[in-house]
Amino acid sequence: MNFLEEWNASCVDERITVLNVTPLEGNGPYDYLFYSDAIPRRNDGRIRDRQLKQYRHIEEGGWWCSGMNLLAGEEDLWGCFKPNQPRLSRDRNRPIKYEHPPKTATGVFALRVPPPIWETIAQRHSPDTCPQNSSLPNFGFWQWLIENPQIPVCLTEGAKKAGALLTAGYAAIALPGVNSGYRTPRYENGDRAGKSQLIPQLQVLATPNRPIYLVFDQDSQPKTIKAVRAAIRQTAFLLKQQGCTVKIVTWNPQWGKGADDLIAARGTEAFDRAFEEALPLDLWKARTFRQLTHSPAREFNDRYLPCNPAIVPPHLNTSLIAIQSPKGTGKTQHLQRIARNAIASNQRVLVIGHRVQLVEDLCQRFGLPTIAQIRTGQSAELGCGLCIDSLHPNSQAQFRVRDWEGATVIIDEIEQVLWHCLNSSTCTSQRAAILKTFKSLVQTILGGSGRLYVADADLSDVSLDYLLTLAGVQQQPFIVQNRWKPSEDEAWTVYNYPETTPDRLVGDLVQHIREGGKPFVCLSAQKLTSQWGTRALEAYLHKQFPKARILRIDSETVAEPNRCREGCIPRLNDILLNYDIVLASPSIETGVSLDLCGHFTSVWAIAQGIQGESSVRQSLSRIRDNIPRHIWVAPYGFNQVGNGSTSIPGLLDSGQKLTRLNIRLLQQADFEAIDDLDTGFQAESLLCWAKFAVRFNATMLQYREAVLAGLRGEGHRIVEMPPPETIKVSSSSRRKGGLKSARESSQNAIADAINAVREQNYRLECEAIAAAPELNDCEYQALKRQMVKTVQERRQERKYELKVRYGLPVVPELVVKDDGGWYAKLRLHYFLTVGRSQLRARDAAVAKQLLEQGEGSIFLPDFNRSQLGAIVGTMERLGLPALLQDRQRELRNTDLDLQAMAAIALSSRSALKTITGLRLAKNSSPAMVVRRFLELLGYGLRYVRIEGNSARTGKKRVRVYCVERPDDGRDRVFKYWLERFGGVEIEFEEGLRLSKAPHLPESEQSRYVQLSLLSINN
């Protein structure tokens, strides 16, 4: 093929090709390639015969490409030659497509850019900058780009791809390979000799705040995918170190491997969309942990998985069968056929889930009882279903692995089941036992005659690799992969509300109902304290539409008799036909398929940043009908795992250092079982937890963008809701805010009305809890074990727990305080002050209980979360107790002790985030540092006055503060705790027996914490 035709096929403007590509043949390629002084030569200067023989093929001709040298501002000697007759590589016997100058460091392709292309790029990205051709016209474009760091740069692999992107209107530079953007110094033996660094040619462009987009190939081979990901991570990390903003451009691999293929197949507009939807680095890293690179045994591109059960042959060499198929494509129906066939073959079937409702639904489909039904007398001969919380011998299931040898085990929504198992608070007390049992079960099934079926729309390498590692046997999983994505007609239309609050969405929802619409509303909270939760919105809509039939589905109503009714989840398709409005919490975000068509007219969602982004997408897909979706997603989430790190090493290293600190503190408490503490328990589970955690943390940092990117990835259309129409307002209002939204007043009124209803209902609920009949200990324990509870029983249970927890009369105000997180603040304050002598005993008892429940093993994230010694010791090291004791003191940013406190805190920001969860800005003032720590205790910092007047005295004005002590009755609680826990053996809130221990001297405590702060920080 003629080189012009080849570059034209890659959508490169011919003017770019002519400027940068030269056809060569005969001895010509030698002149371009063999210019290095390091090339072995004979005495007469001629290249040695051995090397000439190796490169003989280049004499058959080809084309040469080189651009500009960004360091010297002149034409570049370095480039690449594409031979017409490529040689074969020695190691893999594959054609070497491109030859680069031997014995020469690789460079970059900064192609010469003709003025018309230059002007196009300027108009697209920086119309205010006028390109000026300098005395070096070929370098003028790159000089202009270097001098304008606001212009984004696309970094790709291969000169033709750079040419295609330049033609499309993007400033693009190309590497000869994905790993060529950086160099790692090494010794002669190949060992690392230092840290990796960007190559100098990239450093020229990698200026602070420069947007850089990595546009590498979208490969399909697992090994290549992993290699490209590693290169992206390393290159992006080094670019971020230079202060660049890094995003990763991705697209559907079926549309083309390289950027030039994408443009050739689907036009420049396709790349424009990919560029606009590029993922920030953290989100991209999170998405890589959601991808499946294992090779599928069966591939489909069908709207529904085939009904033929033979898509999984009956006789396989593997016991692990995995199904990845988009939501609503028949995964559960296929699992149903598998379960029914297993039962017909007299194989027991075990169904494992993470929500009671999901397990109930699956068991009804499969014809199996749940554990709760077995307890009431149903037979478990065919098998059963249970939550993974009960997968241990001490649960109500009394689970024994040996009972399930040769069984068929089914885990739907495997990603969420595993994450629940590894991180849910409901598993904390028995996590080690659950993990031991689960590992034993996986080994028994995969190493024996049983089969393990897992399914998930978002099935990833993380889950499959974890299961294979647990099994400890070498086998290739049998993967069924359905790559179907909705067509333009089948895709949802998702209307995104970009505001910072969901007021406008709720206003539009109300209008939709007034116009006769029947909405299905997905909410992320149910508590009465939440303004946008299920209970508050239910109360508001009942008030607005008293005749409307409204159903609230959340963990509370599902478990209430005579409300949704026990076991209603499997019958929801029939039940929902009786309602006009449905408000659903995350209790049905997974595993429930609502297939009724034509009843609901729209789906609405308010995602406040509590649940994971995948859970938001799951909830939107519960209704299978293709009706409009309306969503408001918080810009940022407020949940995090561990210290919030998005790096696996960062998360694990900080956790391990905190573990060592906690162990040292327990050693000082003479904790007898410390030598038996197995800190290496199930390293494979800890690694899996870390992978799930970093992807969760990354999506929380950019929550809205993560949800929208996930929906786009599923093939749905995102429509940004335009700003509401504006109307003129009075001059006084204009001075305050200019124009006012035509609907802003009504939206504010809706928000105020919802808030008023919420506050009224919440007050009534607090009063009802306070007025509920009291329970004795036996009645409480019986009620605690009861799964289905009335509203009154829930109130009684809550009242008993509040009374035991605080030792105060249960009045409405106490309920409000407890809902506001009062207990955690009081507990920390107590152990920092009056209860300090009991802290060591408390931490030792918690550790002992975790060890006993795990039969000598503990899961490190649970252990770290359970200990308070590190945070209390840190606050002592910073001097917080002294500030609390001095009631008369005034605080200034100029106080030497506060400056010393801030210096310690800011130099140990990473460690403090790990220990306390606090995120401190680098420039935090001493007063801000004090304020953040006081907030952990429920205290405040109150501004008093300003001292000094620069105009009259020339002194710097200084703000004066004082510690604001809450008058909340905590002294009475502390007295109750002291009296209750004052004996040799004391009992605390976890129901533990604590042995009182002598107080560690403050100087020794301080030394340990100071050393540990440095350790964790580094």
Short mmCIF file of C-alpha atoms in Angstrom, two decimals, residues 368-581:
data_model
loop_
_atom_site.label_atom_id
_atom_site.label_comp_id
_atom_site.label_asym_id
_atom_site.label_seq_id
_atom_site.Cartn_x
_atom_site.Cartn_y
_atom_site.Cartn_z
CA LEU A 368 -36.08 -24.04 47.80
CA PRO A 369 -36.72 -23.06 51.43
CA THR A 370 -34.83 -20.32 53.25
CA ILE A 371 -33.16 -20.90 56.60
CA ALA A 372 -36.04 -19.08 58.29
CA GLN A 373 -38.52 -21.49 56.68
CA ILE A 374 -36.44 -24.51 57.69
CA ARG A 375 -36.59 -23.32 61.29
CA THR A 376 -40.39 -23.44 61.03
CA GLY A 377 -40.37 -27.06 59.89
CA GLN A 378 -39.74 -27.13 56.14
CA SER A 379 -37.39 -29.79 54.84
CA ALA A 380 -33.83 -28.94 53.71
CA GLU A 381 -33.48 -32.15 51.75
CA LEU A 382 -33.31 -30.34 48.39
CA GLY A 383 -31.11 -27.57 49.70
CA CYS A 384 -31.76 -24.07 51.00
CA GLY A 385 -30.90 -20.40 50.74
CA LEU A 386 -29.20 -18.16 53.30
CA CYS A 387 -27.45 -14.83 53.71
CA ILE A 388 -23.70 -15.02 53.84
CA ASP A 389 -23.95 -13.51 57.36
CA SER A 390 -25.17 -16.96 58.46
CA LEU A 391 -22.39 -18.92 56.76
CA HIS A 392 -20.74 -20.16 59.97
CA PRO A 393 -21.39 -22.88 62.55
CA ASN A 394 -22.68 -20.55 65.29
CA SER A 395 -25.45 -18.97 63.22
CA GLN A 396 -29.10 -20.00 63.16
CA ALA A 397 -28.18 -22.03 60.08
CA GLN A 398 -25.57 -23.98 62.09
CA PHE A 399 -23.75 -24.24 58.79
CA ARG A 400 -21.42 -27.20 58.26
CA VAL A 401 -19.39 -27.45 55.08
CA ARG A 402 -19.35 -31.25 55.04
CA ASP A 403 -23.14 -31.25 54.51
CA TRP A 404 -22.63 -29.69 51.06
CA GLU A 405 -20.05 -31.95 49.46
CA GLY A 406 -20.95 -32.46 45.79
CA ALA A 407 -23.65 -29.77 45.94
CA THR A 408 -24.50 -27.03 43.44
CA VAL A 409 -23.78 -23.63 44.98
CA ILE A 410 -25.33 -20.53 43.39
CA ILE A 411 -24.27 -16.96 44.19
CA ASP A 412 -26.11 -14.30 42.24
CA GLU A 413 -24.80 -10.72 42.43
CA ILE A 414 -21.43 -12.17 43.43
CA GLU A 415 -19.68 -8.77 43.50
CA GLN A 416 -22.00 -7.37 46.13
CA VAL A 417 -22.16 -10.62 48.08
CA LEU A 418 -18.37 -10.69 48.43
CA TRP A 419 -18.17 -7.00 49.34
CA HIS A 420 -20.87 -7.50 51.95
CA CYS A 421 -18.97 -10.48 53.34
CA LEU A 422 -15.70 -8.54 53.52
CA ASN A 423 -16.91 -5.16 54.74
CA SER A 424 -20.49 -5.11 56.02
CA SER A 425 -20.98 -4.15 59.66
CA THR A 426 -23.54 -6.96 60.02
CA CYS A 427 -20.73 -9.50 59.55
CA THR A 428 -18.19 -7.85 61.87
CA SER A 429 -18.68 -9.99 64.95
CA GLN A 430 -18.34 -13.27 63.00
CA ARG A 431 -16.29 -12.16 59.98
CA ALA A 432 -13.31 -14.44 60.61
CA ALA A 433 -15.62 -17.43 61.10
CA ILE A 434 -17.57 -16.54 57.94
CA LEU A 435 -14.38 -16.19 55.89
CA LYS A 436 -13.03 -19.50 57.19
CA THR A 437 -16.28 -21.26 56.35
CA PHE A 438 -16.54 -19.64 52.93
CA LYS A 439 -12.98 -20.63 52.04
CA SER A 440 -13.61 -24.18 53.17
CA LEU A 441 -16.84 -24.29 51.14
CA VAL A 442 -15.13 -23.00 47.99
CA GLN A 443 -12.32 -25.54 48.40
CA THR A 444 -14.82 -28.36 48.96
CA ILE A 445 -16.92 -27.46 45.91
CA LEU A 446 -14.18 -26.56 43.45
CA GLY A 447 -11.88 -29.32 44.62
CA GLY A 448 -14.59 -31.99 44.62
CA SER A 449 -17.57 -33.05 42.57
CA GLY A 450 -19.72 -29.99 43.21
CA ARG A 451 -20.22 -26.87 41.11
CA LEU A 452 -20.11 -23.19 41.94
CA TYR A 453 -22.19 -20.88 39.75
CA VAL A 454 -21.66 -17.13 40.10
CA ALA A 455 -23.37 -14.36 38.15
CA ASP A 456 -23.23 -10.59 38.00
CA ALA A 457 -23.80 -7.87 35.44
CA ASP A 458 -20.56 -6.29 36.69
CA LEU A 459 -18.61 -9.53 37.13
CA SER A 460 -14.91 -8.71 37.39
CA ASP A 461 -11.49 -10.27 37.69
CA VAL A 462 -11.52 -9.29 41.37
CA SER A 463 -14.25 -11.80 42.23
CA LEU A 464 -13.05 -14.61 39.98
CA ASP A 465 -9.41 -14.30 41.05
CA TYR A 466 -10.47 -14.31 44.69
CA LEU A 467 -12.55 -17.47 44.31
CA LEU A 468 -9.75 -19.25 42.46
CA THR A 469 -7.22 -18.20 45.08
CA LEU A 470 -9.48 -19.45 47.88
CA ALA A 471 -9.90 -22.78 46.10
CA GLY A 472 -6.16 -23.32 45.83
CA VAL A 473 -6.61 -25.48 42.73
CA GLN A 474 -5.53 -24.74 39.18
CA GLN A 475 -8.53 -24.56 36.89
CA GLN A 476 -9.84 -22.33 34.16
CA PRO A 477 -13.29 -20.99 34.98
CA PHE A 478 -16.00 -21.58 32.41
CA ILE A 479 -17.19 -18.06 31.60
CA VAL A 480 -20.39 -17.17 29.79
CA GLN A 481 -20.17 -13.55 28.63
CA ASN A 482 -22.98 -11.62 27.03
CA ARG A 483 -21.62 -8.38 25.56
CA TRP A 484 -25.04 -7.05 24.58
CA LYS A 485 -25.67 -3.33 24.90
CA PRO A 486 -28.95 -1.59 24.17
CA SER A 487 -29.47 -0.11 20.73
CA GLU A 488 -30.49 3.51 20.32
CA ASP A 489 -34.14 2.46 20.60
CA GLU A 490 -33.57 0.19 23.60
CA ALA A 491 -31.32 2.51 25.63
CA TRP A 492 -32.79 4.43 28.54
CA THR A 493 -33.08 8.16 28.37
CA VAL A 494 -31.63 9.37 31.66
CA TYR A 495 -32.32 12.99 32.62
CA ASN A 496 -29.55 14.24 34.88
CA TYR A 497 -30.17 17.12 37.30
CA PRO A 498 -26.84 18.95 37.75
CA GLU A 499 -27.75 21.05 40.79
CA THR A 500 -26.11 20.67 44.20
CA THR A 501 -29.42 19.64 45.81
CA PRO A 502 -32.34 17.53 44.51
CA ASP A 503 -34.96 20.24 45.03
CA ARG A 504 -35.69 20.73 41.33
CA LEU A 505 -35.96 16.98 40.70
CA VAL A 506 -38.49 16.63 43.52
CA GLY A 507 -40.44 19.58 42.13
CA ASP A 508 -40.57 17.91 38.72
CA LEU A 509 -41.57 14.63 40.39
CA VAL A 510 -44.49 16.32 42.12
CA GLN A 511 -45.57 17.93 38.84
CA HIS A 512 -45.31 14.54 37.12
CA ILE A 513 -47.66 13.01 39.71
CA ARG A 514 -50.11 15.91 39.34
CA GLU A 515 -50.21 15.23 35.61
CA GLY A 516 -51.21 11.60 36.27
CA GLY A 517 -47.76 10.02 36.23
CA LYS A 518 -47.00 6.87 38.20
CA PRO A 519 -43.38 7.06 39.35
CA PHE A 520 -41.09 4.44 40.82
CA VAL A 521 -38.72 6.38 43.08
CA CYS A 522 -35.32 5.02 44.21
CA LEU A 523 -33.91 6.61 47.35
CA SER A 524 -30.68 6.00 49.24
CA ALA A 525 -31.95 6.48 52.79
CA GLN A 526 -34.97 5.58 54.90
CA LYS A 527 -34.39 7.25 58.27
CA LEU A 528 -36.76 9.97 59.34
CA THR A 529 -33.77 12.25 59.87
CA SER A 530 -33.04 12.19 56.13
CA GLN A 531 -34.81 14.96 54.23
CA TRP A 532 -34.74 12.96 51.01
CA GLY A 533 -35.29 9.51 52.51
CA THR A 534 -38.20 7.13 51.96
CA ARG A 535 -40.06 8.08 55.14
CA ALA A 536 -39.86 11.84 54.71
CA LEU A 537 -40.89 11.73 51.06
CA GLU A 538 -43.71 9.29 51.82
CA ALA A 539 -45.12 11.66 54.44
CA TYR A 540 -44.85 14.66 52.13
CA LEU A 541 -46.47 12.93 49.15
CA HIS A 542 -49.30 11.60 51.34
CA LYS A 543 -49.98 15.17 52.36
CA GLN A 544 -49.88 16.44 48.77
CA PHE A 545 -51.83 13.52 47.28
CA PRO A 546 -54.05 12.10 50.02
CA LYS A 547 -55.89 9.82 47.59
CA ALA A 548 -52.77 8.41 45.96
CA ARG A 549 -51.85 4.81 46.74
CA ILE A 550 -48.27 5.03 47.98
CA LEU A 551 -46.06 2.07 48.84
CA ARG A 552 -42.82 2.46 50.78
CA ILE A 553 -40.39 -0.43 50.41
CA ASP A 554 -37.41 -0.42 52.76
CA SER A 555 -35.84 -2.73 55.33
CA GLU A 556 -38.37 -1.55 57.91
CA THR A 557 -41.60 -2.00 55.96
CA VAL A 558 -40.47 -5.30 54.43
CA ALA A 559 -40.06 -6.72 57.94
CA GLU A 560 -43.33 -5.29 59.25
CA PRO A 561 -46.36 -7.58 59.36
CA ASN A 562 -49.44 -6.07 57.72
CA ARG A 563 -47.34 -3.51 55.80
CA CYS A 564 -45.52 -4.91 52.79
CA ARG A 565 -46.10 -8.30 54.42
CA GLU A 566 -43.41 -10.84 55.05
CA GLY A 567 -42.23 -12.54 51.90
CA CYS A 568 -43.65 -9.85 49.64
CA ILE A 569 -40.49 -9.40 47.57
CA PRO A 570 -41.05 -12.46 45.35
CA ARG A 571 -44.61 -11.21 44.69
CA LEU A 572 -43.76 -7.58 44.01
CA ASN A 573 -44.78 -7.69 40.36
CA ASP A 574 -48.35 -8.42 41.45
CA ILE A 575 -48.33 -6.18 44.51
CA LEU A 576 -47.05 -3.06 42.72
CA LEU A 577 -50.02 -3.03 40.35
CA ASN A 578 -52.09 -1.82 43.31
CA TYR A 579 -50.03 1.35 43.85
CA ASP A 580 -49.64 4.68 42.08
CA ILE A 581 -46.34 5.72 43.70
#
